[in-house]
mmCIF file of C-alpha atoms and ligand atoms in Angstrom:
data_model
loop_
_atom_site.group_PDB
_atom_site.id
_atom_site.type_symbol
_atom_site.label_atom_id
_atom_site.label_comp_id
_atom_site.label_asym_id
_atom_site.label_seq_id
_atom_site.Cartn_x
_atom_site.Cartn_y
_atom_site.Cartn_z
ATOM 1 C CA UNK A 1 0.175 -0.063 0.019
ATOM 2 C CA UNK A 2 1.378 2.801 1.547
ATOM 3 C CA UNK A 3 2.443 6.336 0.767
ATOM 4 C CA UNK A 4 5.568 7.754 3.471
ATOM 5 C CA UNK A 5 3.247 9.071 5.659
ATOM 6 C CA UNK A 6 1.057 5.789 5.885
ATOM 7 C CA UNK A 7 3.914 4.136 6.356
ATOM 8 C CA UNK A 8 5.529 6.382 9.529
ATOM 9 C CA UNK A 9 1.607 5.808 10.949
ATOM 10 C CA UNK A 10 1.164 2.105 10.176
ATOM 11 C CA UNK A 11 4.810 1.425 11.969
ATOM 12 C CA UNK A 12 3.892 3.877 15.207
ATOM 13 C CA UNK A 13 0.408 1.801 15.608
ATOM 14 C CA UNK A 14 2.044 -1.737 15.221
ATOM 15 C CA UNK A 15 4.389 -0.320 17.680
ATOM 16 C CA UNK A 16 1.369 0.080 19.556
ATOM 17 C CA UNK A 17 -0.077 -2.840 19.190
ATOM 18 C CA UNK A 18 2.866 -5.044 20.065
ATOM 19 C CA UNK A 19 3.046 -3.231 23.270
ATOM 20 C CA UNK A 20 -0.310 -4.411 24.399
ATOM 21 C CA UNK A 21 -2.176 -0.853 23.942
ATOM 22 C CA UNK A 22 -4.967 -2.374 21.990
ATOM 23 C CA UNK A 23 -6.495 -3.583 25.204
ATOM 24 C CA UNK A 24 -5.654 -0.144 27.187
ATOM 25 C CA UNK A 25 -7.723 1.271 24.868
ATOM 26 C CA UNK A 26 -10.899 -0.643 25.164
ATOM 27 C CA UNK A 27 -10.165 0.769 28.615
ATOM 28 C CA UNK A 28 -9.632 4.743 27.546
ATOM 29 C CA UNK A 29 -12.559 4.736 25.454
ATOM 30 C CA UNK A 30 -15.461 2.547 26.433
ATOM 31 C CA UNK A 31 -17.193 4.899 28.404
ATOM 32 C CA UNK A 32 -17.589 7.453 25.341
ATOM 33 C CA UNK A 33 -17.194 4.815 22.788
ATOM 34 C CA UNK A 34 -20.561 3.144 24.207
ATOM 35 C CA UNK A 35 -22.602 6.611 24.410
ATOM 36 C CA UNK A 36 -21.525 6.864 20.707
ATOM 37 C CA UNK A 37 -23.170 4.063 20.171
ATOM 38 C CA UNK A 38 -26.369 4.711 21.839
ATOM 39 C CA UNK A 39 -26.774 7.606 19.453
ATOM 40 C CA UNK A 40 -26.073 5.455 16.467
ATOM 41 C CA UNK A 41 -29.550 3.761 17.400
ATOM 42 C CA UNK A 42 -28.225 0.868 15.088
ATOM 43 C CA UNK A 43 -30.286 -2.070 13.640
ATOM 44 C CA UNK A 44 -30.017 -5.402 12.671
ATOM 45 C CA UNK A 45 -29.080 -5.842 9.141
ATOM 46 C CA UNK A 46 -27.433 -2.023 9.361
ATOM 47 C CA UNK A 47 -23.797 -2.140 7.371
ATOM 48 C CA UNK A 48 -21.065 -0.646 9.850
ATOM 49 C CA UNK A 49 -17.695 0.545 8.813
ATOM 50 C CA UNK A 50 -14.978 1.048 12.386
ATOM 51 C CA UNK A 51 -12.858 3.328 10.883
ATOM 52 C CA UNK A 52 -9.309 3.098 12.423
ATOM 53 C CA UNK A 53 -10.874 -0.093 14.605
ATOM 54 C CA UNK A 54 -7.405 -1.026 16.204
ATOM 55 C CA UNK A 55 -7.960 -4.171 17.891
ATOM 56 C CA UNK A 56 -11.325 -4.776 17.129
ATOM 57 C CA UNK A 57 -13.171 -4.466 20.737
ATOM 58 C CA UNK A 58 -15.730 -1.838 19.425
ATOM 59 C CA UNK A 59 -16.568 -3.811 16.139
ATOM 60 C CA UNK A 60 -17.716 -6.515 18.079
ATOM 61 C CA UNK A 61 -19.857 -3.901 19.902
ATOM 62 C CA UNK A 62 -21.340 -3.307 16.430
ATOM 63 C CA UNK A 63 -21.361 -6.179 15.237
ATOM 64 C CA UNK A 64 -23.701 -7.714 18.283
ATOM 65 C CA UNK A 65 -25.751 -5.074 17.481
ATOM 66 C CA UNK A 66 -26.552 -4.983 13.735
ATOM 67 C CA UNK A 67 -26.089 -9.304 13.560
ATOM 68 C CA UNK A 68 -29.111 -11.605 12.759
ATOM 69 C CA UNK A 69 -32.623 -9.650 13.311
ATOM 70 C CA UNK A 70 -36.167 -9.823 11.194
ATOM 71 C CA UNK A 71 -34.433 -6.925 8.921
ATOM 72 C CA UNK A 72 -31.899 -9.689 8.138
ATOM 73 C CA UNK A 73 -27.834 -10.170 8.822
ATOM 74 C CA UNK A 74 -25.934 -7.121 9.326
ATOM 75 C CA UNK A 75 -22.160 -6.592 8.779
ATOM 76 C CA UNK A 76 -19.423 -4.411 10.380
ATOM 77 C CA UNK A 77 -15.924 -3.686 8.387
ATOM 78 C CA UNK A 78 -13.124 -2.769 10.711
ATOM 79 C CA UNK A 79 -10.172 -0.983 8.429
ATOM 80 C CA UNK A 80 -7.153 -0.194 10.119
ATOM 81 C CA UNK A 81 -3.707 1.332 8.725
ATOM 82 C CA UNK A 82 -1.839 -0.938 11.120
ATOM 83 C CA UNK A 83 -1.481 -4.643 9.774
ATOM 84 C CA UNK A 84 -0.544 -5.776 13.356
ATOM 85 C CA UNK A 85 -3.718 -3.929 15.058
ATOM 86 C CA UNK A 86 -5.772 -6.152 12.174
ATOM 87 C CA UNK A 87 -4.333 -9.230 13.141
ATOM 88 C CA UNK A 88 -4.853 -8.892 16.508
ATOM 89 C CA UNK A 89 -8.604 -8.081 15.823
ATOM 90 C CA UNK A 90 -8.883 -11.167 13.599
ATOM 91 C CA UNK A 91 -7.806 -13.231 16.370
ATOM 92 C CA UNK A 92 -9.972 -11.703 18.464
ATOM 93 C CA UNK A 93 -13.253 -11.849 16.700
ATOM 94 C CA UNK A 94 -13.145 -15.888 15.094
ATOM 95 C CA UNK A 95 -16.949 -16.024 17.081
ATOM 96 C CA UNK A 96 -18.052 -13.412 14.540
ATOM 97 C CA UNK A 97 -19.416 -14.515 11.345
ATOM 98 C CA UNK A 98 -20.804 -10.745 10.424
ATOM 99 C CA UNK A 99 -17.682 -8.868 10.875
ATOM 100 C CA UNK A 100 -14.532 -8.411 8.175
ATOM 101 C CA UNK A 101 -11.525 -6.933 9.322
ATOM 102 C CA UNK A 102 -9.333 -5.128 6.280
ATOM 103 C CA UNK A 103 -6.297 -3.308 6.575
ATOM 104 C CA UNK A 104 -6.239 -0.199 4.980
ATOM 105 C CA UNK A 105 -6.341 3.616 4.724
ATOM 106 C CA UNK A 106 -8.791 5.806 5.380
ATOM 107 C CA UNK A 107 -7.662 7.962 2.848
ATOM 108 C CA UNK A 108 -8.133 5.499 0.209
ATOM 109 C CA UNK A 109 -10.953 2.941 1.825
ATOM 110 C CA UNK A 110 -10.520 -0.368 -0.219
ATOM 111 C CA UNK A 111 -14.638 -0.076 0.015
ATOM 112 C CA UNK A 112 -17.494 0.015 -2.982
ATOM 113 C CA UNK A 113 -19.301 3.468 -2.763
ATOM 114 C CA UNK A 114 -23.014 3.723 -1.554
ATOM 115 C CA UNK A 115 -22.852 0.968 1.403
ATOM 116 C CA UNK A 116 -22.191 1.755 5.043
ATOM 117 C CA UNK A 117 -25.285 2.640 6.622
ATOM 118 C CA UNK A 118 -23.536 3.833 9.622
ATOM 119 C CA UNK A 119 -19.799 4.545 10.352
ATOM 120 C CA UNK A 120 -18.312 5.073 13.567
ATOM 121 C CA UNK A 121 -14.368 6.371 14.513
ATOM 122 C CA UNK A 122 -13.053 6.072 17.703
ATOM 123 C CA UNK A 123 -10.136 8.195 18.477
ATOM 124 C CA UNK A 124 -8.756 8.265 15.102
ATOM 125 C CA UNK A 125 -9.644 10.972 12.582
ATOM 126 C CA UNK A 126 -7.170 13.401 13.730
ATOM 127 C CA UNK A 127 -4.329 11.056 12.818
ATOM 128 C CA UNK A 128 -5.306 11.081 9.247
ATOM 129 C CA UNK A 129 -2.365 13.055 7.330
ATOM 130 C CA UNK A 130 -5.068 14.572 4.790
ATOM 131 C CA UNK A 131 -8.428 14.610 6.411
ATOM 132 C CA UNK A 132 -10.085 15.911 3.325
ATOM 133 C CA UNK A 133 -8.869 12.737 1.167
ATOM 134 C CA UNK A 134 -10.213 10.841 4.497
ATOM 135 C CA UNK A 135 -14.054 12.324 4.666
ATOM 136 C CA UNK A 136 -13.806 12.330 0.505
ATOM 137 C CA UNK A 137 -13.867 8.776 0.956
ATOM 138 C CA UNK A 138 -16.254 8.735 3.500
ATOM 139 C CA UNK A 139 -18.757 10.521 1.239
ATOM 140 C CA UNK A 140 -18.100 7.953 -1.291
ATOM 141 C CA UNK A 141 -18.628 4.716 0.507
ATOM 142 C CA UNK A 142 -21.605 6.051 2.804
ATOM 143 C CA UNK A 143 -25.196 5.213 1.532
ATOM 144 C CA UNK A 144 -27.284 8.096 1.082
ATOM 145 C CA UNK A 145 -28.678 9.154 4.361
ATOM 146 C CA UNK A 146 -26.123 7.066 5.847
ATOM 147 C CA UNK A 147 -24.982 8.748 9.143
ATOM 148 C CA UNK A 148 -21.426 8.656 10.528
ATOM 149 C CA UNK A 149 -20.166 9.009 14.547
ATOM 150 C CA UNK A 150 -16.676 10.171 14.937
ATOM 151 C CA UNK A 151 -14.985 10.445 18.408
ATOM 152 C CA UNK A 152 -12.155 12.785 18.776
ATOM 153 C CA UNK A 153 -10.389 13.718 21.927
ATOM 154 C CA UNK A 154 -7.668 15.860 20.744
ATOM 155 C CA UNK A 155 -9.544 19.086 20.225
ATOM 156 C CA UNK A 156 -8.819 22.756 21.254
ATOM 157 C CA UNK A 157 -11.999 22.686 23.270
ATOM 158 C CA UNK A 158 -10.630 20.215 25.986
ATOM 159 C CA UNK A 159 -7.747 22.367 26.432
ATOM 160 C CA UNK A 160 -6.424 19.626 29.152
ATOM 161 C CA UNK A 161 -5.934 17.150 25.766
ATOM 162 C CA UNK A 162 -3.433 19.148 24.308
ATOM 163 C CA UNK A 163 -1.144 18.041 27.119
ATOM 164 C CA UNK A 164 -0.549 15.291 25.857
ATOM 165 C CA UNK A 165 -0.630 16.537 21.594
ATOM 166 C CA UNK A 166 3.514 16.746 21.849
ATOM 167 C CA UNK A 167 3.827 13.525 23.512
ATOM 168 C CA UNK A 168 2.479 11.432 20.069
ATOM 169 C CA UNK A 169 5.300 10.344 17.999
ATOM 170 C CA UNK A 170 3.240 11.159 14.576
ATOM 171 C CA UNK A 171 1.912 14.705 13.888
ATOM 172 C CA UNK A 172 -1.855 14.962 14.359
ATOM 173 C CA UNK A 173 -4.279 17.718 13.587
ATOM 174 C CA UNK A 174 -5.801 20.080 16.620
ATOM 175 C CA UNK A 175 -8.912 21.593 15.848
ATOM 176 C CA UNK A 176 -11.928 23.296 17.751
ATOM 177 C CA UNK A 177 -15.611 22.110 17.403
ATOM 178 C CA UNK A 178 -16.322 25.031 15.329
ATOM 179 C CA UNK A 179 -13.155 24.058 12.712
ATOM 180 C CA UNK A 180 -14.844 20.556 12.489
ATOM 181 C CA UNK A 181 -18.170 21.659 11.772
ATOM 182 C CA UNK A 182 -16.725 23.596 8.912
ATOM 183 C CA UNK A 183 -14.766 21.107 7.648
ATOM 184 C CA UNK A 184 -17.818 18.892 7.728
ATOM 185 C CA UNK A 185 -20.003 21.444 5.720
ATOM 186 C CA UNK A 186 -17.219 21.770 3.489
ATOM 187 C CA UNK A 187 -17.877 18.079 2.391
ATOM 188 C CA UNK A 188 -21.302 18.693 1.691
ATOM 189 C CA UNK A 189 -22.366 16.769 4.986
ATOM 190 C CA UNK A 190 -25.537 17.472 6.453
ATOM 191 C CA UNK A 191 -27.638 17.054 10.160
ATOM 192 C CA UNK A 192 -24.353 18.089 10.877
ATOM 193 C CA UNK A 193 -24.263 17.922 15.188
ATOM 194 C CA UNK A 194 -21.066 17.849 17.790
ATOM 195 C CA UNK A 195 -21.431 17.210 21.139
ATOM 196 C CA UNK A 196 -19.380 17.051 24.212
ATOM 197 C CA UNK A 197 -19.464 13.502 26.041
ATOM 198 C CA UNK A 198 -17.764 13.004 29.016
ATOM 199 C CA UNK A 199 -16.256 10.165 30.336
ATOM 200 C CA UNK A 200 -17.813 9.376 33.987
ATOM 201 C CA UNK A 201 -15.724 6.348 34.824
ATOM 202 C CA UNK A 202 -14.380 6.867 38.292
ATOM 203 C CA UNK A 203 -10.034 7.883 38.317
ATOM 204 C CA UNK A 204 -8.893 5.930 40.990
ATOM 205 C CA UNK A 205 -6.729 8.087 43.339
ATOM 206 C CA UNK A 206 -3.426 6.002 43.276
ATOM 207 C CA UNK A 207 -3.528 5.832 39.015
ATOM 208 C CA UNK A 208 -0.259 7.008 37.556
ATOM 209 C CA UNK A 209 -0.937 8.844 34.968
ATOM 210 C CA UNK A 210 1.915 9.834 32.487
ATOM 211 C CA UNK A 211 -0.152 11.490 29.683
ATOM 212 C CA UNK A 212 -1.077 14.096 32.037
ATOM 213 C CA UNK A 213 0.371 16.861 34.748
ATOM 214 C CA UNK A 214 -1.690 15.158 37.791
ATOM 215 C CA UNK A 215 -4.621 13.589 38.337
ATOM 216 C CA UNK A 216 -6.441 16.576 38.657
ATOM 217 C CA UNK A 217 -5.828 17.365 35.036
ATOM 218 C CA UNK A 218 -6.831 14.209 34.179
ATOM 219 C CA UNK A 219 -10.114 14.347 36.017
ATOM 220 C CA UNK A 220 -10.688 17.373 34.369
ATOM 221 C CA UNK A 221 -9.670 15.959 30.814
ATOM 222 C CA UNK A 222 -12.487 13.455 31.588
ATOM 223 C CA UNK A 223 -14.838 15.647 32.733
ATOM 224 C CA UNK A 224 -14.911 18.410 29.865
ATOM 225 C CA UNK A 225 -15.145 15.038 27.485
ATOM 226 C CA UNK A 226 -14.680 14.048 23.388
ATOM 227 C CA UNK A 227 -15.805 15.519 20.964
ATOM 228 C CA UNK A 228 -18.526 13.574 19.365
ATOM 229 C CA UNK A 229 -18.828 14.980 15.407
ATOM 230 C CA UNK A 230 -22.596 13.276 13.756
ATOM 231 C CA UNK A 231 -23.468 14.035 10.109
ATOM 232 C CA UNK A 232 -25.164 12.452 7.523
ATOM 233 C CA UNK A 233 -24.817 12.038 3.572
ATOM 234 C CA UNK A 234 -27.035 13.702 1.781
ATOM 235 C CA UNK A 235 -29.957 11.498 -0.047
ATOM 236 C CA UNK A 236 -28.548 12.407 -3.368
ATOM 237 C CA UNK A 237 -31.452 10.115 -5.010
ATOM 238 C CA UNK A 238 -33.942 12.505 -3.962
ATOM 239 C CA UNK A 239 -32.225 16.103 -4.117
ATOM 240 C CA UNK A 240 -33.218 19.213 -2.215
ATOM 241 C CA UNK A 241 -34.530 22.319 -3.628
ATOM 242 C CA UNK A 242 -32.087 23.723 -5.165
ATOM 243 C CA UNK A 243 -29.654 20.877 -5.844
ATOM 244 C CA UNK A 244 -28.461 20.371 -9.302
ATOM 245 C CA UNK A 245 -27.254 16.728 -10.396
ATOM 246 C CA UNK A 246 -25.210 16.476 -13.592
HETATM 247 C C1 SAM B 301 -5.929 5.774 19.174
HETATM 248 S S1 SAM B 301 -6.095 4.611 18.202
HETATM 249 C C2 SAM B 301 -7.864 3.687 18.264
HETATM 250 C C3 SAM B 301 -8.252 2.550 18.119
HETATM 251 C C4 SAM B 301 -9.631 1.976 18.249
HETATM 252 N N1 SAM B 301 -10.445 2.888 17.453
HETATM 253 C C5 SAM B 301 -10.086 2.139 19.681
HETATM 254 O O1 SAM B 301 -10.229 3.018 20.382
HETATM 255 O O2 SAM B 301 -9.315 1.150 20.746
HETATM 256 C C6 SAM B 301 -6.057 5.125 16.598
HETATM 257 C C7 SAM B 301 -6.262 3.870 15.377
HETATM 258 O O3 SAM B 301 -6.541 5.067 14.104
HETATM 259 C C8 SAM B 301 -5.507 4.166 13.314
HETATM 260 N N2 SAM B 301 -5.108 4.644 12.203
HETATM 261 C C9 SAM B 301 -4.257 5.773 12.512
HETATM 262 N N3 SAM B 301 -4.421 6.474 11.090
HETATM 263 C C10 SAM B 301 -4.914 5.923 10.072
HETATM 264 C C11 SAM B 301 -5.401 5.946 8.296
HETATM 265 N N4 SAM B 301 -4.395 7.122 8.231
HETATM 266 N N5 SAM B 301 -6.710 5.280 7.961
HETATM 267 C C12 SAM B 301 -6.230 3.738 8.848
HETATM 268 N N6 SAM B 301 -6.339 3.832 10.441
HETATM 269 C C13 SAM B 301 -5.742 4.422 10.902
HETATM 270 C C14 SAM B 301 -4.339 3.378 14.029
HETATM 271 O O4 SAM B 301 -3.523 2.241 13.619
HETATM 272 C C15 SAM B 301 -4.915 3.057 15.453
HETATM 273 O O5 SAM B 301 -5.119 1.545 15.106
#
């Protein structure tokens, strides 16, 4: 695959995978992800993409929610740029018939257009070197009226999150809530919403943090919470007045 920037990301996240970060991320992201998944209103039969799926724990949650039901057999695709993460995700998902893990980049999603009813992306979007290309790709692979849910822990409106931006070994985007809304508007998404989702898990008094200056800062970071971006692809089959389809 990949272009140089993708190779750098792949190496970095392969290292994370080898150091067991997949499991740690589950603990750190579970509370905010459960809240995001509730917003997704998933139904059996839906087709879902987990973009930047890591070790696949959230992918498996999604797969349980869309599997067998009166509306059919739902399917979940987990995509990640780290082949090590994909390997771990596959190993831990052997009991699932409705998950497919794919190694690839968010900037070149190896999937057909107009396919996914819902997209979830947990703590991955700010790593993409070219977020515009990733949004073009999401727009392409989403079904008309499909809805995406992007969780971002590192953004300007949570000042505590900025403490660990320079500890990361790969470049990241640090935008504000309003800047993200503008970006989604520029890509023609509609029904855009941006809400802050607090992490309500308790922080033990003896917890050791390397990412924050103090436990109080970590607690404040969790209280301010992650940014959840939600947006839909317009239904281009029945364009609203004023749209011209060529
Ligand atoms: C912080 S981890 C989060 C993983 C998972 N969503 C979770 O919450 O446990 C970020 C993930 O995004 C993936 N990633 C980073 N850049 C990517 C890209 N351009 N395309 C696809 N995946 C990417 C990484 O390999 C990594 O697994």
